[in-house]
Tab-separated table of C-alpha atoms in Angstrom:
chain	number	residue	atom	x	y	z
A	101	UNK	CA	-25.166	-0.633	6.580
A	102	UNK	CA	-24.778	-0.599	10.395
A	103	UNK	CA	-28.239	0.614	11.437
A	104	UNK	CA	-28.207	-1.153	14.806
A	105	UNK	CA	-25.868	-0.320	17.675
A	106	UNK	CA	-25.281	-4.056	18.232
A	107	UNK	CA	-23.454	-4.161	14.873
A	108	UNK	CA	-21.000	-1.418	15.771
A	109	UNK	CA	-18.656	-3.127	18.210
A	110	UNK	CA	-17.066	-5.347	15.566
A	111	UNK	CA	-17.076	-2.604	12.932
A	112	UNK	CA	-15.519	0.001	15.226
A	113	UNK	CA	-12.745	-2.360	16.298
A	114	UNK	CA	-11.709	-2.714	12.646
A	115	UNK	CA	-9.988	-6.004	13.423
A	116	UNK	CA	-8.936	-7.648	10.158
A	117	UNK	CA	-5.588	-9.395	10.690
A	118	UNK	CA	-3.984	-10.507	7.407
A	119	UNK	CA	-3.585	-14.249	6.846
A	120	UNK	CA	-0.141	-15.733	6.254
A	121	UNK	CA	0.964	-16.344	2.689
A	122	UNK	CA	2.088	-19.861	1.916
A	123	UNK	CA	4.264	-21.707	-0.624
A	124	UNK	CA	1.308	-23.964	-1.387
A	125	UNK	CA	-1.885	-22.092	-2.243
A	126	UNK	CA	-4.916	-24.153	-1.323
A	127	UNK	CA	-8.581	-23.266	-1.770
A	128	UNK	CA	-8.817	-22.800	2.002
A	129	UNK	CA	-5.987	-20.253	1.869
A	130	UNK	CA	-7.562	-18.505	-1.125
A	131	UNK	CA	-10.800	-18.191	0.817
A	132	UNK	CA	-9.019	-16.636	3.808
A	133	UNK	CA	-7.403	-13.987	1.616
A	134	UNK	CA	-10.651	-13.324	-0.259
A	135	UNK	CA	-12.501	-12.761	3.019
A	136	UNK	CA	-9.699	-10.518	4.309
A	137	UNK	CA	-9.873	-8.307	1.217
A	138	UNK	CA	-13.649	-7.993	1.364
A	139	UNK	CA	-13.347	-6.809	4.970
A	140	UNK	CA	-10.923	-4.020	4.103
A	141	UNK	CA	-12.651	-0.853	5.245
A	142	UNK	CA	-12.548	2.717	4.010
A	143	UNK	CA	-9.314	3.869	2.412
A	144	UNK	CA	-8.150	7.205	3.825
A	145	UNK	CA	-8.420	9.930	1.166
A	146	UNK	CA	-8.689	13.700	0.851
A	147	UNK	CA	-12.450	13.283	1.270
A	148	UNK	CA	-12.163	11.398	4.562
A	149	UNK	CA	-9.748	14.079	5.801
A	150	UNK	CA	-12.113	16.860	4.714
A	151	UNK	CA	-15.087	15.187	6.386
A	152	UNK	CA	-13.173	14.634	9.619
A	153	UNK	CA	-12.069	18.282	9.650
A	154	UNK	CA	-15.650	19.467	9.035
A	155	UNK	CA	-17.057	17.236	11.779
A	156	UNK	CA	-14.465	18.442	14.277
A	157	UNK	CA	-15.295	22.046	13.422
A	158	UNK	CA	-19.014	21.352	13.793
A	159	UNK	CA	-18.382	19.683	17.173
A	160	UNK	CA	-16.455	22.750	18.314
A	161	UNK	CA	-19.175	25.169	17.243
A	162	UNK	CA	-21.940	23.041	18.755
A	163	UNK	CA	-20.065	22.455	22.025
A	164	UNK	CA	-19.432	26.171	22.512
A	165	UNK	CA	-22.504	27.747	20.923
A	166	UNK	CA	-24.242	30.382	22.989
A	167	UNK	CA	-27.609	28.825	22.170
A	168	UNK	CA	-26.815	25.113	21.834
A	169	UNK	CA	-26.350	22.891	18.792
A	170	UNK	CA	-27.009	24.453	15.416
A	171	UNK	CA	-24.226	23.390	13.018
A	172	UNK	CA	-24.369	20.431	10.648
A	173	UNK	CA	-22.230	18.840	7.920
A	174	UNK	CA	-23.660	18.141	4.452
A	175	UNK	CA	-22.037	15.524	2.179
A	176	UNK	CA	-23.214	15.631	-1.427
A	177	UNK	CA	-22.087	13.431	-4.305
A	178	UNK	CA	-22.906	10.895	-6.991
A	179	UNK	CA	-23.982	7.373	-6.060
A	180	UNK	CA	-20.968	5.249	-5.038
A	181	UNK	CA	-18.703	8.276	-4.766
A	182	UNK	CA	-17.719	7.312	-1.205
A	183	UNK	CA	-19.967	9.647	0.840
A	184	UNK	CA	-21.262	7.097	3.332
A	185	UNK	CA	-17.876	5.447	3.835
A	186	UNK	CA	-16.251	8.817	4.535
A	187	UNK	CA	-18.917	9.637	7.134
A	188	UNK	CA	-18.695	6.212	8.793
A	189	UNK	CA	-14.886	6.301	8.727
A	190	UNK	CA	-15.003	9.423	10.888
A	191	UNK	CA	-17.797	8.154	13.124
A	192	UNK	CA	-16.015	4.843	13.747
A	193	UNK	CA	-12.733	6.645	14.505
A	194	UNK	CA	-14.324	8.956	17.069
A	195	UNK	CA	-16.329	6.115	18.602
A	196	UNK	CA	-13.137	4.048	18.932
A	197	UNK	CA	-11.422	6.925	20.756
A	198	UNK	CA	-14.340	7.398	23.156
A	199	UNK	CA	-14.785	3.697	23.866
A	200	UNK	CA	-11.068	3.164	24.486
A	201	UNK	CA	-11.170	5.861	27.186
A	202	UNK	CA	-14.068	4.252	29.067
A	203	UNK	CA	-13.291	2.440	32.330
A	204	UNK	CA	-15.774	-0.271	31.309
A	205	UNK	CA	-17.175	-1.928	28.194
A	206	UNK	CA	-19.448	0.380	26.146
A	207	UNK	CA	-22.337	-2.081	26.475
A	208	UNK	CA	-21.788	-2.930	30.159
A	209	UNK	CA	-25.325	-3.519	31.523
A	210	UNK	CA	-24.400	-1.787	34.801
A	211	UNK	CA	-24.100	1.522	32.943
A	212	UNK	CA	-25.999	3.416	30.290
A	213	UNK	CA	-24.872	2.132	26.938
A	214	UNK	CA	-22.271	4.396	25.321
A	215	UNK	CA	-23.484	5.387	21.831
A	216	UNK	CA	-21.349	8.246	20.476
A	217	UNK	CA	-22.760	7.996	16.937
A	218	UNK	CA	-26.072	6.951	15.376
A	219	UNK	CA	-26.457	5.903	11.734
A	220	UNK	CA	-29.810	5.779	9.931
A	221	UNK	CA	-30.931	5.707	6.303
A	222	UNK	CA	-33.892	7.659	4.949
A	223	UNK	CA	-36.085	5.321	2.851
A	224	UNK	CA	-37.044	6.637	-0.578
A	225	UNK	CA	-40.690	6.576	0.458
A	226	UNK	CA	-40.114	7.850	3.990
A	227	UNK	CA	-43.267	9.179	5.572
A	228	UNK	CA	-44.269	10.795	8.809
A	229	UNK	CA	-42.006	10.102	11.772
A	230	UNK	CA	-40.042	7.213	10.227
A	231	UNK	CA	-36.705	9.039	10.528
A	232	UNK	CA	-37.202	9.834	14.202
A	233	UNK	CA	-38.374	6.281	14.884
A	234	UNK	CA	-35.252	4.924	13.148
A	235	UNK	CA	-32.992	7.073	15.347
A	236	UNK	CA	-34.823	5.940	18.459
A	237	UNK	CA	-34.741	2.277	17.386
A	238	UNK	CA	-30.989	2.407	16.648
A	239	UNK	CA	-30.353	2.999	20.345
A	240	UNK	CA	-32.312	-0.103	21.314
A	241	UNK	CA	-34.947	1.868	23.224
A	242	UNK	CA	-38.512	0.582	23.753
A	243	UNK	CA	-40.993	2.122	21.283
A	244	UNK	CA	-42.746	5.309	22.311
A	245	UNK	CA	-46.530	5.280	22.419
A	246	UNK	CA	-48.263	5.142	19.024
A	247	UNK	CA	-49.667	8.650	19.419
A	248	UNK	CA	-46.230	10.247	19.934
A	249	UNK	CA	-45.563	13.350	17.858
A	250	UNK	CA	-42.304	14.601	16.338
A	251	UNK	CA	-41.949	16.881	19.360
A	252	UNK	CA	-42.285	13.849	21.669
A	253	UNK	CA	-39.541	11.983	19.793
A	254	UNK	CA	-37.223	14.984	19.725
A	255	UNK	CA	-37.694	15.527	23.450
A	256	UNK	CA	-37.068	11.825	24.177
A	257	UNK	CA	-33.891	11.808	22.050
A	258	UNK	CA	-32.746	15.080	23.633
A	259	UNK	CA	-33.090	13.591	27.120
A	260	UNK	CA	-31.351	10.362	26.067
A	261	UNK	CA	-28.383	12.071	24.350
A	262	UNK	CA	-26.269	13.008	27.422
A	263	UNK	CA	-26.851	9.597	29.037
A	264	UNK	CA	-25.444	7.721	26.038
A	265	UNK	CA	-22.721	10.280	25.262
A	266	UNK	CA	-24.142	11.137	21.855
A	267	UNK	CA	-21.776	13.120	19.607
A	268	UNK	CA	-23.333	12.809	16.173
A	269	UNK	CA	-26.010	11.349	13.903
A	270	UNK	CA	-25.395	10.307	10.295
A	271	UNK	CA	-28.558	10.618	8.198
A	272	UNK	CA	-27.901	8.812	4.917
A	273	UNK	CA	-29.862	9.013	1.648
A	274	UNK	CA	-31.309	12.330	2.793
A	275	UNK	CA	-32.290	13.102	-0.805
A	276	UNK	CA	-34.708	10.180	-0.972
A	277	UNK	CA	-37.739	11.748	0.624
A	278	UNK	CA	-39.955	12.097	-2.439
A	279	UNK	CA	-41.057	14.819	-4.814
A	280	UNK	CA	-39.567	18.307	-4.731
A	281	UNK	CA	-41.231	20.392	-2.033
A	282	UNK	CA	-43.855	17.760	-1.341
A	283	UNK	CA	-45.583	17.636	2.021
A	284	UNK	CA	-43.250	14.822	3.084
A	285	UNK	CA	-40.064	16.618	1.986
A	286	UNK	CA	-41.125	19.682	3.967
A	287	UNK	CA	-41.812	17.477	6.990
A	288	UNK	CA	-38.344	15.929	6.741
A	289	UNK	CA	-36.783	19.387	6.497
A	290	UNK	CA	-38.697	20.416	9.623
A	291	UNK	CA	-37.472	17.301	11.438
A	292	UNK	CA	-33.873	17.845	10.292
A	293	UNK	CA	-34.013	21.427	11.518
A	294	UNK	CA	-35.372	20.170	14.850
A	295	UNK	CA	-32.551	17.627	15.167
A	296	UNK	CA	-29.877	20.203	14.315
A	297	UNK	CA	-31.140	22.915	16.637
A	298	UNK	CA	-32.590	20.736	19.390
A	299	UNK	CA	-29.976	18.056	20.060
A	300	UNK	CA	-26.506	18.303	21.621
A	301	UNK	CA	-25.055	16.465	18.631
A	302	UNK	CA	-23.592	17.091	15.177
A	303	UNK	CA	-25.872	16.059	12.313
A	304	UNK	CA	-24.153	14.735	9.168
A	305	UNK	CA	-26.575	14.755	6.229
A	306	UNK	CA	-25.513	12.475	3.354
A	307	UNK	CA	-27.128	12.309	-0.060
A	308	UNK	CA	-27.153	12.779	-3.821
A	309	UNK	CA	-28.317	15.856	-5.713
A	310	UNK	CA	-28.879	18.141	-2.734
A	311	UNK	CA	-28.500	21.117	-5.061
A	312	UNK	CA	-31.802	20.099	-6.673
A	313	UNK	CA	-33.432	18.276	-3.767
A	314	UNK	CA	-36.668	19.586	-2.326
A	315	UNK	CA	-35.412	18.657	1.124
A	316	UNK	CA	-33.156	21.731	1.212
A	317	UNK	CA	-35.672	24.117	-0.326
A	318	UNK	CA	-38.301	26.178	1.465
A	319	UNK	CA	-37.983	27.836	4.848
A	320	UNK	CA	-36.856	24.877	6.994
A	321	UNK	CA	-34.752	23.307	4.233
A	322	UNK	CA	-32.948	26.560	3.583
A	323	UNK	CA	-32.151	26.848	7.288
A	324	UNK	CA	-30.723	23.316	7.240
A	325	UNK	CA	-28.527	24.166	4.251
A	326	UNK	CA	-27.277	27.431	5.742
A	327	UNK	CA	-26.371	25.741	9.033
A	328	UNK	CA	-23.805	23.546	7.303
A	329	UNK	CA	-20.372	23.933	8.885
A	330	UNK	CA	-19.145	22.629	5.575
A	331	UNK	CA	-20.826	21.496	2.373
A	332	UNK	CA	-18.542	18.877	0.816
A	333	UNK	CA	-18.999	17.546	-2.713
A	334	UNK	CA	-17.525	14.061	-2.365
A	335	UNK	CA	-15.536	12.280	-5.079
A	336	UNK	CA	-14.798	15.218	-7.357
A	337	UNK	CA	-11.197	14.264	-7.987
A	338	UNK	CA	-8.970	15.446	-10.804
A	339	UNK	CA	-7.674	12.913	-13.316
A	340	UNK	CA	-4.231	11.441	-12.647
A	341	UNK	CA	-1.460	13.524	-14.264
A	342	UNK	CA	2.047	12.325	-15.128
A	343	UNK	CA	4.527	13.105	-12.381
A	344	UNK	CA	1.892	14.148	-9.829
A	345	UNK	CA	0.515	12.342	-6.800
A	346	UNK	CA	-3.163	13.197	-6.604
A	347	UNK	CA	-6.284	11.759	-5.017
A	348	UNK	CA	-6.552	8.790	-7.373
A	349	UNK	CA	-2.869	7.916	-6.928
A	350	UNK	CA	-3.336	7.934	-3.154
A	351	UNK	CA	-6.372	5.661	-3.468
A	352	UNK	CA	-4.404	3.285	-5.705
A	353	UNK	CA	-1.566	3.230	-3.181
A	354	UNK	CA	-3.969	2.607	-0.279
A	355	UNK	CA	-5.584	-0.296	-2.132
A	356	UNK	CA	-2.191	-1.714	-3.088
A	357	UNK	CA	-1.080	-1.656	0.542
A	358	UNK	CA	-4.233	-3.304	1.905
A	359	UNK	CA	-5.379	-5.816	-0.711
A	360	UNK	CA	-3.423	-9.061	-0.452
A	361	UNK	CA	-2.840	-12.188	-2.539
A	362	UNK	CA	-2.132	-15.652	-1.069
A	363	UNK	CA	1.044	-16.359	-3.047
A	364	UNK	CA	4.300	-14.486	-2.332
A	365	UNK	CA	4.720	-14.354	-6.102
A	366	UNK	CA	1.448	-12.473	-6.597
A	367	UNK	CA	1.610	-8.702	-7.038
A	368	UNK	CA	-0.893	-5.827	-6.775
A	369	UNK	CA	-0.343	-3.266	-9.550
A	370	UNK	CA	-2.977	-0.630	-8.786
A	371	UNK	CA	-0.369	2.130	-8.694
A	372	UNK	CA	0.758	1.541	-12.290
A	373	UNK	CA	-0.469	4.313	-14.553
A	374	UNK	CA	-2.299	2.187	-17.143
A	375	UNK	CA	-4.004	0.179	-14.403
A	376	UNK	CA	-4.957	3.263	-12.415
A	377	UNK	CA	-6.367	5.024	-15.483
A	378	UNK	CA	-8.499	1.965	-16.189
A	379	UNK	CA	-9.737	1.995	-12.585
A	380	UNK	CA	-10.691	5.670	-12.903
A	381	UNK	CA	-12.399	5.419	-16.289
A	382	UNK	CA	-14.112	2.108	-15.660
A	383	UNK	CA	-15.573	3.289	-12.348
A	384	UNK	CA	-16.949	6.440	-13.996
A	385	UNK	CA	-14.678	8.516	-11.736
A	386	UNK	CA	-16.510	7.277	-8.605
A	387	UNK	CA	-14.096	6.350	-5.795
A	388	UNK	CA	-16.613	4.163	-3.970
A	389	UNK	CA	-17.264	2.124	-7.104
A	390	UNK	CA	-13.522	1.921	-7.764
A	391	UNK	CA	-13.003	0.286	-4.362
A	392	UNK	CA	-15.784	-2.243	-5.029
A	393	UNK	CA	-14.217	-3.050	-8.402
A	394	UNK	CA	-10.700	-3.398	-6.977
A	395	UNK	CA	-11.959	-5.898	-4.377
A	396	UNK	CA	-13.702	-7.954	-7.056
A	397	UNK	CA	-10.578	-7.886	-9.200
A	398	UNK	CA	-8.576	-9.024	-6.164
A	399	UNK	CA	-10.972	-11.941	-5.735
A	400	UNK	CA	-10.492	-12.823	-9.411
A	401	UNK	CA	-6.710	-12.694	-9.001
A	402	UNK	CA	-6.862	-14.908	-5.916
A	403	UNK	CA	-8.929	-17.642	-7.550
A	404	UNK	CA	-7.154	-17.499	-10.918
A	405	UNK	CA	-3.615	-17.337	-9.481
A	406	UNK	CA	-2.802	-14.090	-11.281
A	407	UNK	CA	-1.627	-10.626	-10.347
A	408	UNK	CA	-4.104	-7.879	-9.495
A	409	UNK	CA	-3.520	-5.953	-12.688
A	410	UNK	CA	-5.162	-4.632	-15.835
A	411	UNK	CA	-6.302	-8.100	-16.895
A	412	UNK	CA	-7.966	-8.732	-13.534
A	413	UNK	CA	-9.795	-5.395	-13.761
A	414	UNK	CA	-10.968	-6.087	-17.306
A	415	UNK	CA	-12.155	-9.558	-16.365
A	416	UNK	CA	-14.421	-8.205	-13.596
A	417	UNK	CA	-15.704	-4.945	-15.078
A	418	UNK	CA	-18.858	-6.449	-16.590
A	419	UNK	CA	-20.333	-7.257	-13.164
A	420	UNK	CA	-20.084	-3.757	-11.709
A	421	UNK	CA	-23.311	-2.023	-10.539
A	422	UNK	CA	-23.027	0.743	-13.115
A	423	UNK	CA	-25.604	3.474	-12.724
A	424	UNK	CA	-26.623	2.269	-9.277
A	425	UNK	CA	-28.517	4.876	-7.235
């Protein structure tokens, strides 16, 4: 994941021009199409729309609050349900808009670097000030002194925020802080509360099992939960129904439009009902896993000169990361 601002320029640009199909399919051409498909980013869905709407609302409330920032967005869902991609989709889109309006490059050394969004992951065994250090490191800043406290980091980030044009911070894997209501989980909740109330930015907290997580229990955790502009349970989509166009049908259509095969005779059939039902069932109803699977099936179709269809899905199902946390 993009945990360094130097990685963002290419990701934000989203440049992934499709290669040209050819009458003769060589291994070099297959490789070009395989690489193109792997670089296909987030598919727009109801979840990405909901997250974007929630972030915009949180921005509005934070920008016009009588007492400064205090509203966050909480994204909860199963592993590989598409939480992180939805958050990054919105962050990349807003960053692209801000960067395109600049009169100079966002990393022009003659100006403060423009960093509208920060992305960090919370390690499962996160301790102490590791989250604050990760936020500070993302921006490429020199380390603070070893004796710095959480208050020192928060003050440093608060002072840095207007210079870099900070709009939001994505904190991923927020559930992975340790045992329920442990000392460390309470510390993380305190830090999250400090980030939400002390920074001119929208905090997007992403994780699994927040309903049970110790991070959102206790005094500080409860305040974090109640400050959510919107709590969104990602990936809870209804099963495809005959004659209806639902969330899964839209995902199948998005994948069909963006995944490509090198031969003009090759076809992508992810909108066909039998194929789509297999994609839903085989991914355990997890949109993020479905996208991973569809890309692997596309790779299979490319290298076996077949369509991207039910057979391609079945041939690649065994290698999926089922049950991945």
